[in-house]
Short mmCIF file of C-alpha atoms in Angstrom, two decimals:
data_model
loop_
_atom_site.label_atom_id
_atom_site.label_comp_id
_atom_site.label_asym_id
_atom_site.label_seq_id
_atom_site.Cartn_x
_atom_site.Cartn_y
_atom_site.Cartn_z
CA MET A 1 0.10 0.04 -0.02
CA ILE A 2 1.02 3.41 -1.00
CA VAL A 3 1.11 6.26 2.87
CA ARG A 4 1.70 9.74 2.18
CA ILE A 5 3.47 11.55 5.10
CA MET A 6 2.22 14.91 3.90
CA GLY A 7 4.06 18.22 2.76
CA GLU A 8 6.74 15.06 2.32
CA GLY A 9 6.17 12.73 0.15
CA GLN A 10 5.17 9.00 -0.68
CA TYR A 11 5.66 5.57 0.93
CA ARG A 12 4.93 2.65 -0.56
CA ILE A 13 4.40 -0.37 1.93
CA ASP A 14 4.10 -4.12 2.99
CA ASP A 15 0.22 -4.01 3.36
CA ALA A 16 0.93 -6.93 6.20
CA ASP A 17 1.44 -3.22 7.97
CA ARG A 18 -1.35 -2.37 7.99
CA ASP A 19 -2.65 -3.75 11.43
CA ASN A 20 0.44 -2.01 12.83
CA LEU A 21 -0.26 1.99 11.47
CA ASN A 22 -4.20 1.12 12.07
CA GLU A 23 -3.09 0.80 15.71
CA LEU A 24 -0.59 4.08 15.89
CA ASP A 25 -2.96 5.93 13.99
CA ASN A 26 -5.02 5.64 16.37
CA ALA A 27 -3.42 5.86 19.94
CA ALA A 28 -2.27 9.30 17.98
CA VAL A 29 -5.80 10.61 17.37
CA ALA A 30 -6.66 8.94 20.84
CA ALA A 31 -3.82 10.70 22.90
CA ALA A 32 -5.64 14.05 20.92
CA GLU A 33 -8.97 13.80 22.14
CA GLY A 34 -7.99 13.57 25.17
CA GLY A 35 -6.71 15.97 25.08
CA ASP A 36 -2.32 15.10 26.41
CA GLU A 37 -0.14 16.87 24.27
CA THR A 38 2.42 14.91 25.74
CA ALA A 39 1.16 11.92 24.72
CA PHE A 40 -0.14 12.71 21.41
CA LEU A 41 3.39 14.25 20.47
CA GLN A 42 5.07 10.90 20.86
CA SER A 43 1.96 8.35 19.75
CA PHE A 44 2.35 11.27 16.59
CA ALA A 45 6.53 10.77 16.17
CA ALA A 46 6.22 6.77 16.62
CA LEU A 47 3.73 6.71 13.25
CA VAL A 48 5.74 9.29 11.56
CA GLU A 49 9.02 7.25 11.67
CA HIS A 50 7.30 3.93 11.63
CA VAL A 51 6.59 4.70 8.45
CA ARG A 52 9.79 6.10 8.04
CA GLU A 53 11.64 2.67 8.72
CA VAL A 54 9.34 0.04 7.12
CA GLY A 55 8.24 2.13 3.99
CA THR A 56 10.76 2.65 0.74
CA PRO A 57 10.37 6.06 -1.33
CA LEU A 58 8.12 6.47 -4.10
CA GLY A 59 10.45 7.25 -7.30
CA ASP A 60 9.80 11.18 -8.94
CA ASP A 61 8.12 9.38 -11.67
CA GLU A 62 5.40 7.08 -9.78
CA LEU A 63 2.03 8.70 -10.13
CA GLU A 64 -0.28 6.76 -7.48
CA GLY A 65 -2.81 7.47 -5.26
CA SER A 66 -1.90 7.00 -1.36
CA ASP A 67 -4.39 4.54 0.56
CA VAL A 68 -3.53 6.18 3.50
CA LEU A 69 -2.49 9.42 4.41
CA ILE A 70 -0.91 10.86 7.41
CA PRO A 71 -0.86 15.25 8.71
CA PRO A 72 2.49 16.93 8.17
CA ALA A 73 5.60 15.40 10.48
CA ASP A 74 5.52 18.85 12.52
CA ILE A 75 1.25 19.29 12.95
CA THR A 76 1.12 20.84 16.15
CA PHE A 77 -0.88 19.88 19.32
CA ALA A 78 -4.13 22.33 18.62
CA GLU A 79 -3.70 21.84 15.26
CA ALA A 80 -3.87 17.81 15.31
CA GLN A 81 -7.13 18.53 17.60
CA HIS A 82 -8.72 21.18 15.65
CA GLU A 83 -8.65 18.65 12.64
CA PHE A 84 -11.49 16.49 15.33
CA THR A 85 -13.34 18.76 16.39
CA GLY A 86 -13.15 21.90 13.30
CA GLU A 87 -12.51 22.10 10.08
CA GLY A 88 -9.00 20.59 10.22
CA LEU A 89 -6.11 21.24 7.88
CA ILE A 90 -7.32 20.87 5.23
CA PRO A 91 -11.07 22.95 5.41
CA ASP A 92 -13.95 21.48 3.40
CA MET B 1 -9.27 0.72 1.37
CA PRO B 2 -10.34 -2.25 3.28
CA GLY B 3 -9.49 -2.04 6.57
CA MET B 4 -7.20 0.85 7.01
CA SER B 5 -9.10 2.18 10.29
CA GLY B 6 -6.95 4.39 10.75
CA ARG B 7 -8.73 7.98 12.11
CA PHE B 8 -5.85 10.79 11.22
CA SER B 9 -5.61 8.69 7.36
CA THR B 10 -9.95 8.00 7.87
CA VAL B 11 -10.57 11.42 7.93
CA ILE B 12 -7.95 13.51 6.12
CA LYS B 13 -7.91 10.67 3.24
CA ALA B 14 -12.17 11.37 3.40
CA LYS B 15 -11.14 15.18 2.96
CA ILE B 16 -8.18 15.29 -0.14
CA ASN B 17 -11.06 12.63 -1.97
CA ARG B 18 -13.36 15.77 -1.76
CA LEU B 19 -10.82 18.32 -2.49
CA LEU B 20 -10.29 16.75 -5.62
CA ASP B 21 -13.31 15.66 -7.01
CA LYS B 22 -14.41 19.30 -6.29
CA ALA B 23 -11.12 20.23 -9.16
CA GLU B 24 -12.31 17.30 -11.73
CA ASP B 25 -13.33 18.87 -14.81
CA PRO B 26 -15.85 17.19 -15.93
CA GLY B 27 -15.56 18.37 -19.87
CA GLU B 28 -12.03 17.36 -18.95
CA THR B 29 -9.34 16.79 -22.05
CA LEU B 30 -6.71 14.74 -22.00
CA ASP B 31 -4.12 18.26 -22.37
CA TYR B 32 -6.31 19.70 -19.30
CA SER B 33 -5.18 18.45 -16.09
CA TYR B 34 -0.96 19.10 -17.40
CA GLN B 35 -2.26 22.86 -18.13
CA ALA B 36 -4.04 23.05 -14.72
CA GLN B 37 -0.68 20.91 -12.89
CA LEU B 38 1.55 24.49 -14.47
CA GLN B 39 -1.02 26.73 -12.94
CA ASN B 40 -0.50 24.70 -9.87
CA LEU B 41 2.95 25.50 -10.07
CA GLN B 42 3.11 28.72 -10.86
CA ASN B 43 0.85 29.23 -7.58
CA VAL B 44 3.45 27.38 -5.27
CA LYS B 45 5.93 29.78 -6.69
CA LYS B 46 3.71 32.91 -5.59
CA GLY B 47 3.60 31.61 -2.33
CA ILE B 48 7.00 30.72 -1.83
CA ALA B 49 7.59 34.75 -3.12
CA ASP B 50 5.16 35.61 -0.48
CA VAL B 51 6.86 34.25 2.65
CA VAL B 52 10.01 35.66 0.77
CA THR B 53 8.91 38.75 1.25
CA ALA B 54 7.66 38.51 4.93
CA LYS B 55 10.70 37.40 6.00
CA LYS B 56 12.74 39.73 4.47
CA ARG B 57 10.92 43.10 6.04
CA LEU B 58 11.32 40.70 9.59
CA GLN B 59 14.86 40.81 8.66
CA MET B 60 15.22 44.80 8.00
CA GLN B 61 13.34 45.58 11.51
CA ALA B 62 15.91 43.52 12.90
CA GLU B 63 18.50 45.59 11.61
CA LYS B 64 16.54 48.33 12.57
CA LEU B 65 16.45 47.31 16.43
CA GLU B 66 20.02 46.33 16.02
CA GLN B 67 20.42 50.02 15.65
CA ASN B 68 18.42 51.08 18.36
CA VAL B 69 20.21 49.12 20.68
CA VAL B 70 23.17 50.84 19.69
CA LYS B 71 21.91 54.13 20.00
CA LEU B 72 19.94 54.08 23.32
CA ASP B 73 23.61 52.07 24.72
CA THR B 74 24.66 55.32 23.52
CA GLN B 75 22.27 57.43 24.79
CA ALA B 76 22.35 56.30 27.95
CA ARG B 77 26.38 56.45 28.77
CA GLN B 78 26.04 60.48 26.78
CA ALA B 79 23.13 61.02 29.62
CA LEU B 80 24.73 59.93 32.49
CA SER B 81 27.91 61.53 31.27
CA ALA B 82 26.14 64.41 31.92
CA GLY B 83 24.83 63.80 35.66
CA LYS B 84 21.18 63.16 34.20
CA GLU B 85 20.50 59.88 35.97
CA ASP B 86 16.79 59.14 34.68
CA LEU B 87 17.28 59.91 31.56
CA ALA B 88 20.13 57.15 31.22
CA ARG B 89 17.61 54.41 33.28
CA MET B 90 15.09 55.20 30.86
CA ALA B 91 17.42 54.67 27.84
CA LEU B 92 18.71 51.78 29.16
CA GLU B 93 15.21 50.68 29.70
CA ARG B 94 13.88 51.19 26.19
CA LYS B 95 17.56 49.36 24.59
CA THR B 96 16.48 46.00 27.36
CA ILE B 97 12.41 46.09 25.21
CA ALA B 98 14.70 46.55 22.15
CA GLN B 99 16.94 43.71 22.76
CA THR B 100 12.80 41.36 23.50
CA GLU B 101 11.71 42.22 20.77
CA LEU B 102 15.22 41.72 18.65
CA GLN B 103 15.31 37.99 20.03
CA SER B 104 11.75 37.14 19.20
CA LEU B 105 12.01 38.69 15.24
CA ASP B 106 15.40 36.52 15.77
CA THR B 107 13.00 32.76 16.15
CA GLN B 108 10.37 34.65 13.36
CA ILE B 109 13.05 35.08 11.22
CA SER B 110 13.61 31.28 11.25
CA GLU B 111 10.17 30.01 11.67
CA LEU B 112 9.78 31.51 8.20
CA GLU B 113 13.10 30.67 7.05
CA SER B 114 11.35 26.88 7.76
CA GLN B 115 8.52 27.92 6.11
CA GLN B 116 10.24 28.75 2.93
CA GLN B 117 12.82 25.90 3.01
CA LYS B 118 9.15 23.15 3.06
CA LEU B 119 7.60 24.79 0.29
CA THR B 120 10.80 24.61 -1.72
CA ASP B 121 11.07 21.13 -1.44
CA SER B 122 6.80 20.46 -1.90
CA GLU B 123 7.19 22.90 -5.03
CA GLN B 124 10.69 20.79 -6.46
CA ARG B 125 8.52 17.43 -5.20
CA LEU B 126 5.45 18.71 -7.35
CA ARG B 127 7.45 19.95 -10.22
CA GLN B 128 8.46 16.72 -10.49
CA LYS B 129 5.68 14.47 -10.20
CA VAL B 130 4.09 17.41 -13.49
CA GLU B 131 6.99 16.29 -15.50
CA ALA B 132 6.16 12.45 -15.23
CA PHE B 133 3.10 13.58 -16.03
CA ARG B 134 3.55 15.46 -18.67
CA THR B 135 5.83 12.34 -20.17
CA LYS B 136 3.06 9.64 -19.49
CA LYS B 137 0.42 11.11 -21.06
CA GLU B 138 2.64 11.20 -24.29
CA VAL B 139 3.16 7.22 -23.79
CA ILE B 140 -0.43 6.41 -23.11
CA LYS B 141 -1.73 8.92 -25.56
CA ALA B 142 0.64 6.75 -28.00
CA GLN B 143 -0.40 3.15 -26.80
CA TYR B 144 -3.39 3.47 -26.24
CA ASN B 145 -6.95 4.40 -28.21
CA ALA B 146 -8.71 7.47 -27.08
CA ALA B 147 -10.82 5.95 -24.80
CA GLU B 148 -8.32 4.04 -23.01
CA ALA B 149 -6.09 6.34 -22.39
CA GLN B 150 -8.72 9.19 -20.78
CA VAL B 151 -9.08 6.57 -18.54
CA ARG B 152 -5.40 5.51 -17.76
CA ILE B 153 -4.78 9.52 -18.31
CA SER B 154 -6.87 10.75 -15.66
CA GLU B 155 -4.97 8.07 -13.23
CA ALA B 156 -2.09 8.99 -14.06
CA ALA B 157 -3.77 12.58 -12.54
CA THR B 158 -4.98 11.44 -9.56
CA GLY B 159 -0.91 11.01 -8.64
CA VAL B 160 -1.01 13.88 -9.03
CA GLY B 161 -3.70 15.59 -7.57
CA GLU B 162 -2.70 14.52 -4.60
CA GLU B 163 0.48 15.76 -4.94
CA MET B 164 -1.16 19.13 -5.48
CA ALA B 165 -3.60 19.12 -2.68
CA ASP B 166 -0.73 18.66 -0.11
CA VAL B 167 1.37 21.46 -2.08
CA GLY B 168 -1.73 23.07 -0.62
CA LEU B 169 -1.84 22.22 2.21
CA ALA B 170 2.22 23.50 3.41
CA MET B 171 0.93 26.58 0.93
CA GLN B 172 -1.92 27.04 3.74
CA ARG B 173 -0.21 26.49 6.69
CA ALA B 174 2.53 28.68 5.65
CA MET B 175 0.51 31.63 4.99
CA ASP B 176 -0.62 31.55 7.85
CA LYS B 177 2.03 31.86 9.51
CA THR B 178 3.65 34.46 7.55
CA GLU B 179 0.12 36.83 8.56
CA GLN B 180 0.23 35.71 11.69
CA MET B 181 4.22 37.11 11.76
CA ARG B 182 2.56 40.01 9.33
CA ALA B 183 0.38 41.07 12.01
CA ARG B 184 3.50 41.01 14.21
CA ALA B 185 5.73 42.99 12.04
CA GLY B 186 3.20 46.29 12.24
CA ALA B 187 3.39 45.92 15.60
CA VAL B 188 6.62 46.20 16.45
CA GLU B 189 7.23 48.97 14.50
CA GLU B 190 4.46 50.78 16.03
CA LEU B 191 6.64 49.53 18.99
CA GLU B 192 9.60 50.87 17.50
CA ALA B 193 8.39 54.76 16.41
CA ALA B 194 7.16 54.72 20.41
CA GLY B 195 9.96 53.61 21.73
CA THR B 196 12.92 55.73 21.12
CA PHE B 197 14.06 59.42 20.42
CA ASP B 198 15.69 60.85 18.31
CA ASP B 199 17.61 63.87 21.05
CA ILE B 200 17.90 62.63 23.67
CA THR B 201 17.61 66.29 25.40
CA GLN B 202 13.59 66.91 23.88
CA LEU B 203 12.42 63.68 26.81
CA GLY B 204 10.31 65.79 28.82
CA PRO B 205 10.23 64.89 32.58
CA GLY B 206 7.30 62.39 32.65
CA GLU B 207 6.79 59.54 31.82
CA ASP B 208 5.04 58.25 28.51
CA ASP B 209 3.11 54.83 28.26
CA ILE B 210 5.93 53.48 26.96
CA ASP B 211 7.62 54.30 30.11
CA ARG B 212 4.45 52.69 32.60
CA GLN B 213 4.52 49.47 30.52
CA LEU B 214 8.26 48.79 30.84
CA ARG B 215 8.25 49.44 34.61
CA GLU B 216 5.24 46.69 34.57
CA LEU B 217 7.38 44.24 32.99
CA GLY B 218 9.65 44.17 36.17
CA GLN B 219 12.73 44.67 33.63
CA SER B 220 14.49 46.66 36.75
CA GLY B 221 16.55 44.38 38.31
CA GLN B 222 18.61 43.95 34.81
CA VAL B 223 18.36 47.76 34.11
CA GLU B 224 19.88 49.40 37.18
CA ASP B 225 23.15 45.87 36.89
CA GLU B 226 23.35 48.20 33.80
CA LEU B 227 22.75 51.45 34.91
CA ALA B 228 25.63 50.61 37.55
CA ARG B 229 27.63 48.62 35.81
CA MET B 230 27.72 51.95 33.36
CA LYS B 231 28.44 54.67 35.63
CA ALA B 232 31.67 52.42 36.59
CA GLU B 233 32.51 52.61 33.74
CA LEU B 234 32.47 56.04 33.17
CA GLY B 235 33.76 56.91 37.07
CA SER B 236 36.92 55.15 35.61
CA GLY B 237 37.47 56.16 32.15
CA GLY B 238 36.46 59.86 32.98
CA SER B 239 33.37 61.34 31.61
CA ALA B 240 32.29 63.20 28.78
CA PRO B 241 32.27 67.03 28.07
CA GLN B 242 28.82 68.32 28.84
CA GLY B 243 28.88 69.79 24.83
CA GLU B 244 27.70 66.05 23.08
CA LEU B 245 24.77 65.59 24.93
CA GLY B 246 22.40 65.64 22.10
CA GLU B 247 21.95 64.16 18.96
CA GLY B 248 23.88 60.55 20.28
CA LYS B 249 23.93 59.28 16.16
CA ALA B 250 28.51 59.96 15.99
CA GLY B 251 28.82 56.53 18.83
CA ALA B 252 30.75 56.43 21.70
#
């Protein structure tokens, strides 16, 4: 599957890794919703780091839509919270 | 996609898809997407130029503030030499404020620097994808009939479209930051205009708003320390002639 870290680029990741990604993603969201900034920053960094570690960057000439989209690595806690309460990073 | 339940990803993917759906032109020709992509690249370039402009403005302010720090320091020495301790204290207080403001400006300048770098990287990525799309489009057109080509090109366009949405987000964030700093830059200019004086002898005896604010900021400790240091220096170096008190442009 193809994973994009916004503002950074796309990575190709083995489909078998899906559960790991889901878990990391949901942990970050739960922390954002729970208002726990430290936990959010930690779990979100873990998610981004995981993608970079297990993924292979897509070539410049590969034109693929992503299966998974992850917010920018430098997303702030406020932005992350806003993502679930308001318009978020990308307004509707 | 089936099985992907990550909520961050789900929320963002849904939004990107809506964005892409909106951008889709039903009468899209094979060449239309490419034109739209080139247009998008132009917009990103404009965005980068905006960030650079905002950064330059802050850099100019920082230069002015640095000059003010030197000037206020000189004025404080001159006032002290002339035995006008109150004036010296006032100048030092303003110098402290200018220094604090300078630090904050430096932080903002590096923040804009980093936004500029991110946008430049994004533009570079998008440029490569757009170029890949152009090449692919020609190959597809040569190999397939019109209907099949339309489908394949539209698939490739989706990949570029997502890249454009990504750059769009980077632009949005950079613009938000730039806007915040523009507003702040305006406020600093006001402070800067009010915070120094061309001729120290023209200062009246009373405190103005800025002086009161300075005191409220509780920076008098630092100011008193500096005043004492300056006194000691002047004491050992002999006092300046009274006649030099004035413009404060020549430097001490």
